[in-house]
């Protein structure tokens, strides 16, 4: 992802797919966030399945979903750092880390009615899975709560 700065709501498009409304369901709710390097627009799809049609060969999308853990509901986010060699993996990891706050802000803003109706989810843990065959970049990290991205 190219550096976009803080969220510009005018550059965020949100699409709700069949089976998902602005307020339900919670479990099974999945987010696919993609972007345009040319226009800096962000595209958020909220559905019961990830919007793989919008996933490009660059694999720089953000996939997130609500799931249950031993401590309650969590927002699980998956980022594909990949296995492109040490240099490219390092660059991808750095870019994901730089842009992740913006991505999380886009998800929270784009689904704001959902968070208004389910205020307890503003306090749910966000867990990020950085996926890579390289153990240096393969990790799971706590990144706060949706409230941190409002």
mmCIF file of C-alpha atoms in Angstrom:
data_model
loop_
_atom_site.group_PDB
_atom_site.id
_atom_site.type_symbol
_atom_site.label_atom_id
_atom_site.label_comp_id
_atom_site.label_asym_id
_atom_site.label_seq_id
_atom_site.Cartn_x
_atom_site.Cartn_y
_atom_site.Cartn_z
ATOM 1 C CA UNK A 1 0.000 0.000 0.000
ATOM 2 C CA UNK A 2 1.188 3.470 -0.823
ATOM 3 C CA UNK A 3 1.297 5.951 2.058
ATOM 4 C CA UNK A 4 -2.085 7.628 2.181
ATOM 5 C CA UNK A 5 -1.980 9.594 5.444
ATOM 6 C CA UNK A 6 -5.105 9.803 7.588
ATOM 7 C CA UNK A 7 -8.426 8.625 6.235
ATOM 8 C CA UNK A 8 -10.203 10.878 3.759
ATOM 9 C CA UNK A 9 -13.840 9.685 3.977
ATOM 10 C CA UNK A 10 -14.447 11.006 0.463
ATOM 11 C CA UNK A 11 -11.980 8.440 -0.879
ATOM 12 C CA UNK A 12 -13.586 5.455 0.880
ATOM 13 C CA UNK A 13 -16.181 3.349 -0.944
ATOM 14 C CA UNK A 14 -18.146 0.829 1.116
ATOM 15 C CA UNK A 15 -20.144 -2.070 -0.312
ATOM 16 C CA UNK A 16 -22.373 -4.376 1.728
ATOM 17 C CA UNK A 17 -22.816 -7.782 0.126
ATOM 18 C CA UNK A 18 -25.949 -9.961 0.367
ATOM 19 C CA UNK A 19 -26.527 -11.454 3.816
ATOM 20 C CA UNK A 20 -24.927 -8.496 5.583
ATOM 21 C CA UNK A 21 -26.610 -5.272 6.664
ATOM 22 C CA UNK A 22 -25.155 -2.150 8.235
ATOM 23 C CA UNK A 23 -25.813 -3.691 11.666
ATOM 24 C CA UNK A 24 -25.744 -7.507 11.386
ATOM 25 C CA UNK A 25 -24.531 -10.193 11.655
ATOM 26 C CA UNK A 26 -21.566 -9.974 14.013
ATOM 27 C CA UNK A 27 -20.097 -13.469 13.692
ATOM 28 C CA UNK A 28 -19.278 -14.256 10.089
ATOM 29 C CA UNK A 29 -18.917 -10.565 9.195
ATOM 30 C CA UNK A 30 -15.860 -10.218 6.947
ATOM 31 C CA UNK A 31 -14.054 -7.150 5.637
ATOM 32 C CA UNK A 32 -11.979 -6.914 2.480
ATOM 33 C CA UNK A 33 -10.063 -3.646 2.152
ATOM 34 C CA UNK A 34 -8.258 -2.871 -1.093
ATOM 35 C CA UNK A 35 -6.937 0.344 -2.595
ATOM 36 C CA UNK A 36 -5.863 2.100 -5.751
ATOM 37 C CA UNK A 37 -2.250 3.266 -5.896
ATOM 38 C CA UNK A 38 -3.261 5.695 -8.652
ATOM 39 C CA UNK A 39 -6.188 7.488 -6.976
ATOM 40 C CA UNK A 40 -5.477 6.665 -3.286
ATOM 41 C CA UNK A 41 -9.075 5.452 -3.046
ATOM 42 C CA UNK A 42 -9.943 2.732 -0.541
ATOM 43 C CA UNK A 43 -12.552 0.051 -1.222
ATOM 44 C CA UNK A 44 -14.186 -1.757 1.687
ATOM 45 C CA UNK A 45 -16.403 -4.771 1.090
ATOM 46 C CA UNK A 46 -18.425 -6.105 4.016
ATOM 47 C CA UNK A 47 -19.815 -9.584 3.467
ATOM 48 C CA UNK A 48 -20.144 -13.165 4.621
ATOM 49 C CA UNK A 49 -17.159 -14.135 2.457
ATOM 50 C CA UNK A 50 -14.010 -12.235 1.558
ATOM 51 C CA UNK A 51 -14.188 -10.360 -1.755
ATOM 52 C CA UNK A 52 -11.457 -12.297 -3.528
ATOM 53 C CA UNK A 53 -12.502 -10.686 -6.838
ATOM 54 C CA UNK A 54 -10.824 -7.486 -5.606
ATOM 55 C CA UNK A 55 -7.628 -9.208 -4.473
ATOM 56 C CA UNK A 56 -4.783 -8.563 -6.910
ATOM 57 C CA UNK A 57 -1.561 -10.438 -7.559
ATOM 58 C CA UNK A 58 0.182 -7.859 -5.314
ATOM 59 C CA UNK A 59 -1.661 -9.388 -2.340
ATOM 60 C CA UNK A 60 -1.676 -6.097 -0.437
ATOM 61 C CA UNK A 61 -5.279 -6.340 0.707
ATOM 62 C CA UNK A 62 -6.402 -6.326 4.339
ATOM 63 C CA UNK A 63 -8.742 -9.155 5.324
ATOM 64 C CA UNK A 64 -10.549 -8.975 8.665
ATOM 65 C CA UNK A 65 -13.364 -10.831 10.375
ATOM 66 C CA UNK A 66 -15.182 -11.049 13.670
ATOM 67 C CA UNK A 67 -14.571 -14.270 15.525
ATOM 68 C CA UNK A 68 -14.913 -15.722 18.975
ATOM 69 C CA UNK A 69 -11.935 -16.293 21.244
ATOM 70 C CA UNK A 70 -11.603 -17.506 24.801
ATOM 71 C CA UNK A 71 -11.960 -13.908 25.995
ATOM 72 C CA UNK A 72 -14.944 -12.928 23.812
ATOM 73 C CA UNK A 73 -15.256 -11.444 20.359
ATOM 74 C CA UNK A 74 -12.149 -10.283 18.523
ATOM 75 C CA UNK A 75 -11.414 -8.671 15.187
ATOM 76 C CA UNK A 76 -8.929 -10.951 13.417
ATOM 77 C CA UNK A 77 -6.941 -9.299 10.633
ATOM 78 C CA UNK A 78 -4.767 -11.098 8.102
ATOM 79 C CA UNK A 79 -1.975 -9.478 6.069
ATOM 80 C CA UNK A 80 -0.014 -11.456 3.499
ATOM 81 C CA UNK A 81 3.625 -10.410 3.807
ATOM 82 C CA UNK A 82 4.503 -13.431 1.684
ATOM 83 C CA UNK A 83 7.621 -15.201 0.628
ATOM 84 C CA UNK A 84 9.209 -12.860 -1.902
ATOM 85 C CA UNK A 85 12.748 -12.966 -0.536
ATOM 86 C CA UNK A 86 14.326 -11.056 2.353
ATOM 87 C CA UNK A 87 14.358 -7.589 0.775
ATOM 88 C CA UNK A 88 10.810 -7.618 -0.634
ATOM 89 C CA UNK A 89 9.432 -9.240 2.540
ATOM 90 C CA UNK A 90 11.074 -6.492 4.627
ATOM 91 C CA UNK A 91 9.591 -3.755 2.432
ATOM 92 C CA UNK A 92 6.109 -5.324 2.432
ATOM 93 C CA UNK A 93 6.221 -5.765 6.198
ATOM 94 C CA UNK A 94 7.259 -2.125 6.690
ATOM 95 C CA UNK A 95 4.533 -0.819 4.370
ATOM 96 C CA UNK A 96 1.831 -2.931 6.038
ATOM 97 C CA UNK A 97 2.912 -1.686 9.456
ATOM 98 C CA UNK A 98 2.955 1.939 8.282
ATOM 99 C CA UNK A 99 -0.459 1.736 6.609
ATOM 100 C CA UNK A 100 -2.258 -0.566 9.045
ATOM 101 C CA UNK A 101 -3.594 2.263 11.268
ATOM 102 C CA UNK A 102 -5.202 3.855 8.195
ATOM 103 C CA UNK A 103 -6.650 0.497 7.118
ATOM 104 C CA UNK A 104 -8.140 -0.108 10.555
ATOM 105 C CA UNK A 105 -9.533 3.427 10.591
ATOM 106 C CA UNK A 106 -11.170 2.760 7.205
ATOM 107 C CA UNK A 107 -12.813 -0.424 8.483
ATOM 108 C CA UNK A 108 -14.107 1.238 11.665
ATOM 109 C CA UNK A 109 -15.309 4.345 9.811
ATOM 110 C CA UNK A 110 -16.756 2.384 6.909
ATOM 111 C CA UNK A 111 -18.792 0.202 9.273
ATOM 112 C CA UNK A 112 -19.676 2.984 11.734
ATOM 113 C CA UNK A 113 -23.394 2.087 12.020
ATOM 114 C CA UNK A 114 -22.364 -1.424 13.062
ATOM 115 C CA UNK A 115 -20.124 -0.072 15.833
ATOM 116 C CA UNK A 116 -22.863 2.361 16.944
ATOM 117 C CA UNK A 117 -25.374 -0.485 17.333
ATOM 118 C CA UNK A 118 -22.791 -2.791 18.970
ATOM 119 C CA UNK A 119 -20.778 -0.381 21.162
ATOM 120 C CA UNK A 120 -19.191 -3.257 23.101
ATOM 121 C CA UNK A 121 -17.253 -4.155 19.945
ATOM 122 C CA UNK A 122 -15.399 -0.843 20.169
ATOM 123 C CA UNK A 123 -13.500 -2.504 23.029
ATOM 124 C CA UNK A 124 -12.823 -5.836 21.302
ATOM 125 C CA UNK A 125 -9.202 -6.835 20.796
ATOM 126 C CA UNK A 126 -7.729 -6.503 17.303
ATOM 127 C CA UNK A 127 -5.267 -9.294 16.485
ATOM 128 C CA UNK A 128 -3.141 -8.978 13.363
ATOM 129 C CA UNK A 129 -1.679 -12.053 11.661
ATOM 130 C CA UNK A 130 1.308 -11.217 9.489
ATOM 131 C CA UNK A 131 1.496 -14.227 7.174
ATOM 132 C CA UNK A 132 4.846 -15.228 5.698
ATOM 133 C CA UNK A 133 6.858 -18.364 5.156
ATOM 134 C CA UNK A 134 9.786 -16.346 6.556
ATOM 135 C CA UNK A 135 9.722 -16.745 10.359
ATOM 136 C CA UNK A 136 11.104 -13.214 10.760
ATOM 137 C CA UNK A 137 7.796 -11.813 9.465
ATOM 138 C CA UNK A 138 5.316 -14.527 10.458
ATOM 139 C CA UNK A 139 3.687 -13.339 13.675
ATOM 140 C CA UNK A 140 0.465 -12.454 15.461
ATOM 141 C CA UNK A 141 0.248 -9.120 17.288
ATOM 142 C CA UNK A 142 -2.272 -7.217 19.400
ATOM 143 C CA UNK A 143 -3.083 -3.814 17.836
ATOM 144 C CA UNK A 144 -5.510 -2.299 20.307
ATOM 145 C CA UNK A 145 -9.269 -1.971 19.874
ATOM 146 C CA UNK A 146 -11.548 -0.333 17.273
ATOM 147 C CA UNK A 147 -11.869 2.614 19.656
ATOM 148 C CA UNK A 148 -8.180 3.375 18.967
ATOM 149 C CA UNK A 149 -9.041 3.929 15.269
ATOM 150 C CA UNK A 150 -12.017 6.305 15.523
#
